[in-house]
Coordinates of C-alpha atoms and ligand atoms in Angstrom, one line a residue:
M3 CA 18.4 -55.7 -39.7
D4 CA 15.3 -53.5 -40.8
Q5 CA 16.5 -51.3 -43.7
T6 CA 13.4 -49.2 -43.7
G7 CA 13.3 -48.3 -40.5
I8 CA 9.3 -49.1 -40.4
T9 CA 9.2 -51.2 -37.6
T10 CA 11.6 -49.7 -35.2
E11 CA 9.9 -47.8 -32.4
T12 CA 12.5 -44.7 -32.4
P13 CA 12.9 -43.5 -35.7
K14 CA 16.9 -43.5 -36.7
S15 CA 19.0 -41.2 -37.9
P16 CA 20.0 -41.6 -41.6
W17 CA 23.5 -40.8 -40.4
G18 CA 23.4 -43.4 -37.9
S19 CA 22.8 -44.0 -34.5
V20 CA 23.4 -40.7 -32.0
A21 CA 24.1 -41.7 -28.7
P22 CA 21.5 -39.6 -26.4
A23 CA 22.6 -36.1 -25.6
A24 CA 23.6 -35.7 -22.2
P25 CA 21.2 -33.0 -20.6
S26 CA 22.4 -29.6 -21.3
C27 CA 23.5 -27.1 -18.4
S28 CA 25.1 -24.0 -19.1
L29 CA 28.3 -22.7 -17.7
A30 CA 26.2 -20.3 -15.7
E31 CA 24.0 -22.7 -13.7
V32 CA 26.9 -24.9 -13.2
M33 CA 28.4 -21.9 -11.7
S34 CA 24.9 -20.7 -9.6
E35 CA 24.9 -23.9 -8.3
Q36 CA 28.3 -24.0 -6.8
L37 CA 27.7 -20.4 -5.7
A38 CA 24.4 -21.6 -3.9
R39 CA 26.4 -24.8 -2.5
Q40 CA 29.3 -22.2 -1.3
L41 CA 26.9 -19.5 0.1
D42 CA 25.1 -22.2 2.0
E43 CA 28.6 -23.5 3.2
E44 CA 29.4 -20.3 4.2
N45 CA 26.3 -19.4 5.7
N46 CA 26.5 -23.2 8.2
S47 CA 30.0 -22.3 9.2
F48 CA 29.5 -18.7 10.1
P49 CA 26.1 -18.9 12.1
A50 CA 26.6 -15.6 13.3
L51 CA 26.6 -13.5 10.4
S52 CA 25.9 -9.8 10.5
E53 CA 22.1 -9.0 10.8
T54 CA 21.6 -7.8 7.1
G55 CA 24.1 -10.8 5.9
S56 CA 21.9 -13.4 7.7
E57 CA 18.9 -12.1 6.6
L58 CA 19.9 -12.4 2.8
L59 CA 20.7 -16.1 3.4
T60 CA 18.6 -17.3 5.7
A61 CA 17.8 -21.7 5.0
D62 CA 14.4 -20.6 2.7
E63 CA 16.4 -18.6 0.5
A64 CA 19.5 -20.4 0.0
A65 CA 16.9 -22.5 -2.1
D66 CA 16.3 -19.4 -4.3
T67 CA 19.9 -19.4 -5.9
T68 CA 18.8 -21.6 -8.7
S69 CA 17.8 -18.3 -10.9
D70 CA 21.2 -16.7 -12.5
L71 CA 19.6 -13.1 -12.3
M72 CA 18.4 -13.4 -8.3
L73 CA 21.5 -14.9 -7.8
A74 CA 23.2 -11.9 -9.1
Q75 CA 20.8 -9.8 -7.3
M76 CA 21.3 -11.0 -4.1
L77 CA 24.8 -10.7 -4.6
Q78 CA 24.7 -7.3 -5.3
M79 CA 23.1 -6.4 -2.7
Q80 CA 25.0 -8.1 -0.3
F81 CA 28.1 -6.6 -2.1
D82 CA 26.3 -2.9 -1.6
R83 CA 25.9 -3.5 2.1
E84 CA 29.3 -4.6 2.8
F85 CA 30.7 -1.6 0.5
D86 CA 28.7 0.7 2.9
D87 CA 30.0 -0.8 5.9
Q88 CA 33.3 0.1 4.8
L89 CA 32.4 3.3 4.0
R90 CA 31.0 3.9 7.9
R91 CA 34.2 2.5 9.0
E92 CA 36.4 4.9 6.9
E93 CA 34.1 7.6 8.0
K94 CA 34.6 6.7 11.6
K95 CA 38.2 6.6 10.9
F96 CA 38.0 10.2 9.2
N97 CA 36.3 11.9 11.8
G98 CA 37.9 10.3 14.8
D99 CA 37.3 12.2 17.9
S100 CA 37.0 15.8 15.9
K101 CA 33.7 17.6 17.2
V102 CA 33.0 18.6 13.4
S103 CA 32.7 15.5 11.3
I104 CA 32.4 14.7 7.5
S105 CA 29.4 12.6 6.6
F106 CA 30.1 9.9 4.0
E107 CA 26.4 9.3 3.5
N108 CA 25.9 10.3 0.2
Y109 CA 28.4 7.9 -1.2
R110 CA 26.1 4.8 0.2
K111 CA 24.8 2.4 -2.3
V112 CA 22.2 1.1 -0.4
H113 CA 19.2 4.2 0.2
P114 CA 18.8 4.1 4.1
Y115 CA 15.1 3.5 3.6
E116 CA 16.0 -0.2 1.9
D117 CA 18.5 -0.9 4.8
S118 CA 18.0 -1.9 8.2
D119 CA 14.9 -3.6 7.3
S120 CA 13.8 -6.9 9.3
S121 CA 11.5 -9.4 8.4
E122 CA 9.5 -9.8 12.0
D123 CA 5.9 -9.2 12.0
E124 CA 6.2 -9.7 8.5
V125 CA 2.3 -9.5 6.9
D126 CA 1.5 -12.6 5.1
W127 CA -1.4 -13.1 3.1
Q128 CA -2.2 -16.4 5.0
D129 CA -2.7 -14.9 8.1
T130 CA -4.3 -11.7 6.7
R131 CA -7.0 -13.0 4.3
D132 CA -10.1 -12.2 6.8
D133 CA -10.9 -9.1 8.1
P134 CA -9.8 -9.1 11.8
Y135 CA -10.2 -5.3 12.4
R136 CA -14.5 -5.6 11.8
A137 CA -15.6 -6.0 14.9
E138 CA -13.5 -3.8 16.7
K139 CA -14.5 -0.5 18.5
P140 CA -12.4 2.8 18.1
Q141 CA -10.8 3.7 20.9
T142 CA -12.3 6.2 23.2
T143 CA -9.9 9.2 24.5
P144 CA -11.0 12.1 26.5
R145 CA -11.5 15.2 24.6
K146 CA -12.0 17.6 27.7
G147 CA -8.4 18.2 27.1
F148 CA -7.7 17.3 31.0
T149 CA -7.6 14.2 32.9
G150 CA -8.0 13.8 36.8
K151 CA -10.0 15.2 39.6
G152 CA -9.3 18.1 42.2
K153 CA -5.5 19.0 42.8
N154 CA -4.3 16.0 40.5
I155 CA -5.6 17.5 37.5
T156 CA -3.2 17.2 34.5
T157 CA -4.1 19.4 31.5
K158 CA -3.0 18.8 28.1
H159 CA -0.1 21.2 28.4
D160 CA 1.3 19.8 31.0
E161 CA 5.0 19.7 30.1
V162 CA 5.7 16.1 30.7
T163 CA 2.5 14.9 28.7
C164 CA 3.8 17.5 26.1
G165 CA 6.9 16.1 26.1
R166 CA 6.5 12.4 25.6
K167 CA 3.7 13.6 22.9
N168 CA 6.5 15.4 20.7
T169 CA 8.6 12.2 21.2
A170 CA 5.9 10.0 19.9
R171 CA 5.2 12.7 17.3
M172 CA 9.1 12.1 15.9
D173 CA 7.9 9.0 14.6
N174 CA 6.0 11.0 11.8
F175 CA 9.5 12.0 10.7
A176 CA 10.6 11.1 7.1
P177 CA 11.6 7.5 6.9
E178 CA 15.3 7.9 6.5
V179 CA 15.4 10.0 9.8
H180 CA 16.2 7.3 12.5
V181 CA 14.6 8.6 15.7
G182 CA 15.6 5.6 17.9
D183 CA 13.2 4.4 20.5
G184 CA 12.4 7.7 22.5
L185 CA 8.7 6.2 23.7
G186 CA 10.8 3.2 25.2
M187 CA 13.0 5.3 27.3
D188 CA 10.4 7.7 28.3
L189 CA 12.2 10.6 26.6
K190 CA 10.5 14.1 27.1
L191 CA 10.9 16.8 24.3
S192 CA 10.5 19.9 24.5
N193 CA 8.7 22.0 21.9
Q194 CA 11.5 23.9 21.1
V195 CA 13.7 20.8 20.6
F196 CA 10.9 19.3 18.6
N197 CA 10.6 22.1 16.5
S198 CA 14.5 21.9 15.6
L199 CA 14.4 18.2 14.9
K200 CA 11.7 18.7 12.6
Q201 CA 13.0 21.4 10.7
H202 CA 16.4 19.4 10.3
C203 CA 14.4 16.7 9.2
Y204 CA 12.6 18.4 6.4
S205 CA 16.0 19.6 4.9
E206 CA 17.7 16.1 4.9
Q207 CA 14.3 14.9 3.5
R208 CA 14.8 17.4 0.6
R209 CA 18.2 16.8 0.3
S210 CA 17.9 12.7 0.5
A211 CA 14.9 13.1 -2.2
R212 CA 17.4 15.2 -4.7
L213 CA 20.0 12.6 -4.1
H214 CA 18.0 9.3 -4.7
E215 CA 15.6 10.5 -7.4
K216 CA 17.7 9.8 -10.2
K217 CA 19.3 6.7 -9.4
E218 CA 15.9 5.0 -8.3
H219 CA 13.7 5.7 -11.4
S220 CA 15.1 5.7 -14.6
T221 CA 12.9 2.8 -16.4
A222 CA 10.4 1.2 -15.8
E223 CA 11.9 -1.8 -14.7
Q224 CA 13.7 0.3 -12.4
A225 CA 10.8 1.8 -11.1
V226 CA 11.1 -0.3 -8.1
D227 CA 13.8 -0.8 -5.9
P228 CA 16.2 -3.8 -5.8
R229 CA 14.8 -5.4 -2.5
T230 CA 11.3 -5.0 -4.5
R231 CA 12.5 -6.3 -7.9
L232 CA 14.3 -9.2 -5.7
L233 CA 10.6 -10.3 -4.0
M234 CA 9.0 -10.4 -7.5
Y235 CA 11.8 -12.2 -9.0
K236 CA 11.3 -14.7 -6.0
M237 CA 7.3 -15.1 -6.9
V238 CA 8.6 -15.9 -10.6
N239 CA 10.8 -18.6 -9.0
A240 CA 8.3 -20.3 -6.5
G241 CA 6.0 -20.9 -9.6
V242 CA 3.4 -18.1 -8.1
L243 CA 3.9 -16.2 -11.3
E244 CA 5.1 -17.7 -14.7
N245 CA 6.4 -14.6 -16.1
I246 CA 6.3 -10.9 -15.6
N247 CA 5.7 -8.9 -18.7
G248 CA 5.5 -5.4 -18.2
C249 CA 4.4 -2.3 -16.7
I250 CA 0.9 -1.3 -17.1
S251 CA 0.9 2.3 -14.8
T252 CA 3.4 4.4 -12.7
G253 CA 1.8 6.3 -10.7
K254 CA 2.6 8.2 -7.3
E255 CA 1.9 6.2 -5.1
S256 CA 2.1 2.6 -6.9
V257 CA 3.6 0.8 -9.9
V258 CA 1.4 -2.1 -11.5
F259 CA 2.9 -4.4 -13.9
H260 CA 1.3 -7.3 -16.0
A261 CA 2.4 -10.9 -15.3
D262 CA 1.5 -14.6 -16.3
G263 CA 0.0 -16.3 -13.4
G264 CA 1.2 -20.0 -12.3
S265 CA 0.0 -21.5 -9.0
L266 CA 0.1 -21.1 -5.5
E267 CA 0.0 -24.0 -3.3
E268 CA -1.3 -26.6 -5.6
Q269 CA -4.1 -24.0 -6.4
P270 CA -4.0 -22.2 -9.7
V271 CA -3.1 -18.6 -9.9
P272 CA -5.8 -16.8 -12.8
D273 CA -3.7 -16.9 -16.2
E274 CA -3.3 -13.0 -15.9
V275 CA -2.5 -11.3 -12.8
V276 CA -1.1 -7.8 -12.3
L277 CA 1.0 -6.9 -9.3
K278 CA 0.4 -3.6 -7.5
V279 CA 3.8 -2.5 -6.0
F280 CA 3.2 0.0 -3.0
K281 CA 5.9 2.6 -3.9
T282 CA 8.2 2.4 -0.6
T283 CA 10.8 5.5 -1.3
L284 CA 8.3 8.2 -2.0
N285 CA 7.3 10.4 0.6
E286 CA 3.7 11.3 -1.0
F287 CA 2.5 8.5 1.4
K288 CA 2.9 10.7 4.2
N289 CA 0.2 13.3 2.4
R290 CA -2.3 10.3 2.5
D291 CA -1.7 9.6 6.2
R292 CA -5.2 10.6 7.0
Y293 CA -6.6 8.0 5.3
I294 CA -5.3 5.0 7.4
K295 CA -4.3 7.0 10.7
D296 CA -7.7 8.1 11.3
D297 CA -8.9 4.7 9.8
Y298 CA -9.8 2.6 13.5
R299 CA -9.2 -0.5 11.6
F300 CA -5.5 0.4 11.4
K301 CA -4.8 3.3 14.0
D302 CA -3.6 1.2 16.4
R303 CA -0.7 -0.5 14.6
F304 CA -0.1 2.6 12.2
S305 CA 1.3 4.2 15.2
K306 CA 3.4 1.6 16.2
L307 CA 4.9 0.8 12.6
N308 CA 7.8 2.6 11.1
P309 CA 7.0 4.3 7.7
R310 CA 8.2 1.0 5.8
K311 CA 6.0 -1.0 7.5
I312 CA 3.5 1.5 6.8
I313 CA 3.5 1.0 3.1
R314 CA 2.5 -2.3 3.8
L315 CA -0.3 -1.7 5.4
W316 CA -1.5 0.5 2.3
A317 CA -1.2 -3.0 0.3
E318 CA -2.9 -5.1 3.3
K319 CA -5.9 -2.0 3.4
E320 CA -6.4 -2.5 -0.4
M321 CA -6.8 -6.8 0.2
H322 CA -9.3 -6.3 3.1
N323 CA -11.2 -3.4 1.3
L324 CA -11.3 -5.7 -2.1
A325 CA -12.6 -8.5 -0.1
R326 CA -15.3 -6.8 1.2
M327 CA -16.3 -6.0 -2.2
K328 CA -15.9 -9.1 -3.8
K329 CA -18.5 -10.3 -0.7
A330 CA -20.7 -7.8 -2.0
E331 CA -20.5 -8.8 -5.7
I332 CA -19.0 -5.5 -6.7
P333 CA -17.1 -6.3 -10.1
C334 CA -13.2 -5.8 -8.7
P335 CA -10.1 -7.4 -8.9
E336 CA -9.5 -10.5 -6.9
V337 CA -6.7 -11.1 -4.5
V338 CA -4.1 -13.7 -5.4
L339 CA -1.4 -12.6 -2.8
L340 CA -0.3 -10.2 -0.6
K341 CA 3.8 -10.1 -0.3
K342 CA 4.8 -7.3 1.8
H343 CA 4.3 -4.2 -0.4
I344 CA 3.2 -6.6 -3.4
L345 CA -0.7 -7.1 -4.0
V346 CA -1.0 -9.9 -6.4
L347 CA -4.3 -9.4 -8.1
S348 CA -6.5 -10.8 -10.7
F349 CA -6.2 -9.1 -14.3
I350 CA -9.0 -6.7 -15.6
G351 CA -8.5 -6.7 -19.3
K352 CA -7.5 -9.8 -21.8
D353 CA -4.5 -10.5 -23.3
Q354 CA -2.1 -8.2 -21.7
V355 CA -4.5 -5.3 -23.0
P356 CA -5.7 -3.7 -19.7
A357 CA -9.5 -2.5 -19.8
P358 CA -9.5 0.8 -20.4
K359 CA -10.3 3.6 -17.6
L360 CA -13.9 4.9 -17.8
K361 CA -12.4 8.1 -18.6
D362 CA -11.2 6.7 -22.0
A363 CA -13.6 4.2 -23.0
M364 CA -15.2 4.9 -26.2
L365 CA -19.1 4.4 -25.1
G366 CA -22.0 5.1 -27.0
S367 CA -24.8 7.0 -25.2
E368 CA -26.6 3.5 -24.7
D369 CA -23.6 2.3 -22.8
M370 CA -23.0 5.3 -21.0
K371 CA -26.2 5.3 -19.3
D372 CA -25.9 2.1 -18.7
A373 CA -22.6 2.4 -17.0
Y374 CA -23.9 5.5 -15.0
Y375 CA -26.4 3.4 -13.6
Q376 CA -23.8 0.6 -12.4
V377 CA -21.8 3.1 -11.0
L378 CA -24.8 4.5 -9.2
Q379 CA -25.8 0.9 -7.8
M380 CA -22.0 0.0 -7.1
M381 CA -21.4 3.3 -5.0
Q382 CA -24.5 2.1 -2.9
K383 CA -23.4 -1.3 -2.4
L384 CA -20.3 0.0 -1.1
Y385 CA -21.8 2.1 1.1
Q386 CA -24.2 0.5 2.5
E387 CA -22.9 -3.4 2.2
C388 CA -19.5 -2.7 2.5
N389 CA -19.6 0.0 4.6
L390 CA -17.0 1.6 2.7
V391 CA -16.8 5.0 0.9
H392 CA -14.1 4.8 -2.0
A393 CA -12.4 7.9 -1.1
D394 CA -10.6 8.2 -4.8
L395 CA -13.7 7.7 -6.8
S396 CA -13.6 8.7 -10.5
E397 CA -13.2 8.1 -14.1
Y398 CA -9.8 7.1 -13.6
N399 CA -10.5 4.1 -11.1
I400 CA -13.3 2.5 -13.0
L401 CA -12.2 0.4 -15.5
W402 CA -14.9 -0.8 -18.6
H403 CA -14.8 -4.5 -19.5
E404 CA -16.7 -7.3 -20.7
G405 CA -19.9 -4.3 -20.7
K406 CA -19.3 -3.8 -16.9
V407 CA -17.7 -1.3 -14.9
W408 CA -15.2 -2.6 -12.8
L409 CA -13.6 -1.0 -9.3
I410 CA -10.2 -0.4 -8.7
D411 CA -7.4 1.2 -6.4
V412 CA -9.3 1.2 -2.9
S413 CA -6.3 1.2 -0.5
Q414 CA -7.0 4.7 0.6
S415 CA -10.9 3.6 1.3
V416 CA -12.2 4.3 4.6
E417 CA -15.6 3.6 6.5
P418 CA -18.1 6.2 6.4
T419 CA -17.7 7.2 10.5
H420 CA -14.1 8.1 9.4
P421 CA -13.7 11.8 10.8
H422 CA -13.5 12.6 7.2
G423 CA -15.6 10.0 5.8
L424 CA -18.5 11.9 4.4
E425 CA -16.3 14.6 2.9
F426 CA -14.5 12.0 1.0
L427 CA -18.0 10.6 -0.4
F428 CA -18.7 13.9 -1.2
R429 CA -15.9 14.8 -3.2
D430 CA -16.6 10.9 -4.9
C431 CA -20.0 12.2 -5.5
R432 CA -18.9 15.0 -7.3
N433 CA -16.7 13.4 -9.9
V434 CA -19.1 10.8 -10.6
A435 CA -21.9 13.6 -10.8
T436 CA -19.7 15.9 -13.5
F437 CA -18.1 13.2 -15.4
F438 CA -21.5 11.6 -16.6
Q439 CA -23.4 14.8 -16.4
K440 CA -20.0 16.2 -19.0
R441 CA -21.0 12.9 -21.1
G442 CA -24.0 13.4 -21.9
V443 CA -26.1 11.5 -19.6
S444 CA -29.6 13.3 -18.6
E445 CA -30.5 10.9 -15.8
A446 CA -27.4 11.5 -13.9
L447 CA -28.2 13.1 -10.3
S448 CA -26.6 16.1 -9.3
V449 CA -24.2 15.9 -6.9
Y450 CA -26.5 16.5 -3.7
E451 CA -29.0 13.9 -4.8
L452 CA -26.4 11.5 -5.6
F453 CA -25.1 11.9 -2.1
N454 CA -27.7 11.3 -0.3
T455 CA -28.9 8.5 -2.6
V456 CA -25.9 6.6 -1.7
S457 CA -25.6 7.5 1.9
G458 CA -29.4 7.2 2.6
L459 CA -29.1 9.9 4.6
N460 CA -31.4 13.2 4.1
V461 CA -29.0 16.3 4.0
P462 CA -31.2 18.9 2.8
V463 CA -30.6 19.9 -0.6
G464 CA -31.9 23.6 -0.3
A465 CA -30.6 26.3 -2.4
E466 CA -27.8 23.7 -3.9
D467 CA -25.2 26.0 -2.2
E468 CA -22.1 24.0 -1.8
A469 CA -20.5 25.3 1.4
E470 CA -24.0 25.0 2.9
F471 CA -24.5 21.3 2.1
M472 CA -20.5 20.8 3.2
A473 CA -21.2 22.6 6.5
E474 CA -24.1 19.7 7.1
I475 CA -21.8 17.2 6.4
V476 CA -19.3 18.2 8.5
A477 CA -21.6 18.8 11.4
L478 CA -22.7 15.2 10.7
E479 CA -19.2 14.2 10.9
K480 CA -18.6 16.2 14.0
R481 CA -21.6 14.6 15.5
N482 CA -20.7 11.3 14.8
E483 CA -17.2 11.5 15.9
D484 CA -18.6 13.0 19.2
H485 CA -20.4 10.2 19.7
V486 CA -17.8 7.6 18.7
Q487 CA -15.7 9.3 21.6
R488 CA -18.3 9.3 24.2
R489 CA -20.1 5.9 23.3
G490 CA -17.6 4.0 20.9
K491 CA -20.6 3.6 18.5
K492 CA -21.6 5.6 15.0
T493 CA -24.4 7.8 15.2
F494 CA -25.7 7.6 11.6
P495 CA -26.3 3.9 10.7
V496 CA -25.3 2.7 7.5
A497 CA -28.9 1.3 6.2
T498 CA -32.1 1.4 8.5
E499 CA -33.8 -1.6 9.3
D500 CA -36.5 -1.4 6.9
G501 CA -33.7 0.0 3.7
G502 CA -35.1 3.4 4.0
P503 CA -33.0 6.3 4.6
P504 CA -32.5 7.1 8.4
P505 CA -34.0 10.6 9.3
L506 CA -31.4 13.4 9.7
K507 CA -32.1 14.3 13.7
P508 CA -30.4 16.2 15.8
D509 CA -28.8 14.2 18.3
T510 CA -31.3 13.8 21.2
D511 CA -29.6 11.2 23.2
D512 CA -27.5 12.9 25.6
Ligands
ADP630 P1 -2.9 3.9 -8.4 O1 -2.9 4.2 -7.0 O2 -1.6 4.2 -8.9 O3 -3.8 4.6 -9.3 P2 -4.3 1.8 -9.6 O4 -4.9 0.9 -8.6 O5 -5.3 2.7 -9.8 O6 -2.9 2.9 -9.1 O7 -3.7 1.2 -10.8 C1 -3.1 2.4 -11.7 C2 -3.6 1.7 -13.6 O8 -3.4 0.2 -13.2 C3 -5.2 1.6 -13.2 O9 -5.8 2.8 -14.0 C4 -5.3 0.9 -14.6 O10 -5.2 1.1 -15.7 C5 -4.3 -0.2 -14.0 N1 -4.6 -1.5 -13.3 C6 -4.6 -1.5 -11.7 N2 -5.0 -2.9 -11.4 C7 -5.4 -3.6 -12.4 C8 -6.1 -4.4 -12.7 N3 -6.3 -5.4 -11.7 N4 -6.4 -5.1 -13.9 C9 -5.6 -4.2 -15.2 N5 -5.2 -3.2 -15.2 C10 -5.0 -2.4 -13.6
MG631 MG1 -5.5 4.8 -9.5

């Protein structure tokens, strides 16, 4: 026997040989496995589960039951839904045939917005990677206000047309108002009925906002709804993310989290990423509708989608815009993955510390001047090469990292031919010009010069009267809009062939 133990391959324990320890396994793990199996069996033995139930327990999701937390959340969601179902039954029983009914809605566990979602036409990153909207032309609609000839003329005040239009406009109601498929059954709503429905919808919306506000926004992690949290945990479970660390920012329209990247389909994900979660419950998005419903790339789909899906469209829009920017080599976050309303982007910063916004970056005068020229070049590239106007450009959406400016937050960016595209550009220019002038960059162009330099347009600056300049811009937009309506093409080119700015000519070609 070897007393010293030197020649033995594995060092011996001074207390004698120890039997190899059985792989450790917590009670919770055993339970979760059992539960998973049990749920799976139940799922198989009841193929005709209710809509919501089957959605939670589809085959691919059964594999997700390895995480206790996620399992608990899935069960909680299922429990909440069942609670609501029971509540609905009680409500029905209570009200019976009575003409006056009492609503139990306030006691529901699941926000109506989170409920009733289906995953058909789910947007996934694989099929949305390239920009299928580029080549599409805007739709032409008659602007003269009537169609047909002679006796068969139909004006825009026609009762049937108006009725149908009103039905379609119900789609703009708050997310929690179920308007049904009025278009499918060719419902025609009179103006009076439409207006009172709209009024009712507004008051309901305010009531619902009051009710759910407290419940949803208590702490940073709670800033996202349970369904979103589940989606986030699924990303961790699938190994796309190693870990979700914490919240970087909670804005009106989005919540941004820092996370450690894992791998996606064998490809490594950047070490540090952010999850930009577009908020699904806030109605602020409604105020931003004009950035998307007049964007011809998304217009058609916008009108057909429910508000929940529209929020996914914002995430998708940011993804496409970032892809264009990357192509033009504008420093910006890289898109890793899009899952519903969650966008995973590369992190701008280091060791969990995000790069400062330009507003907070402590730059010396040389760096500030340098930053200015970078921003100027970036704006030109964005307009000329990406065919985009940022539409929310300011020192808040530009980060300073490794001696470079990085452009972020482009979900609302539109093409210059958007009906208000040039006005958005002017606003961007004003923010940029004001910021750099205040920070003492003497080279900074005036807002008017900046606008012309970026767009390549020659809007006369004249007496530098803003109202006058704006009027010119609006006239340009109007002319472009008319042109688009008539010809389906733009009147002002993004850049002329020789690279010089196109002259601003009167519209001579009609
Ligand atoms: P919002 O629409 O809410 O303003 P942003 O895209 O501007 O959303 O993100 C909010 C904040 O989160 C930013 O000001 C920035 O500080 C941080 N942030 C967003 N994206 C990134 C990123 N890729 N890397 C580092 N920080 C980021
Ligand atoms: Mg922002």
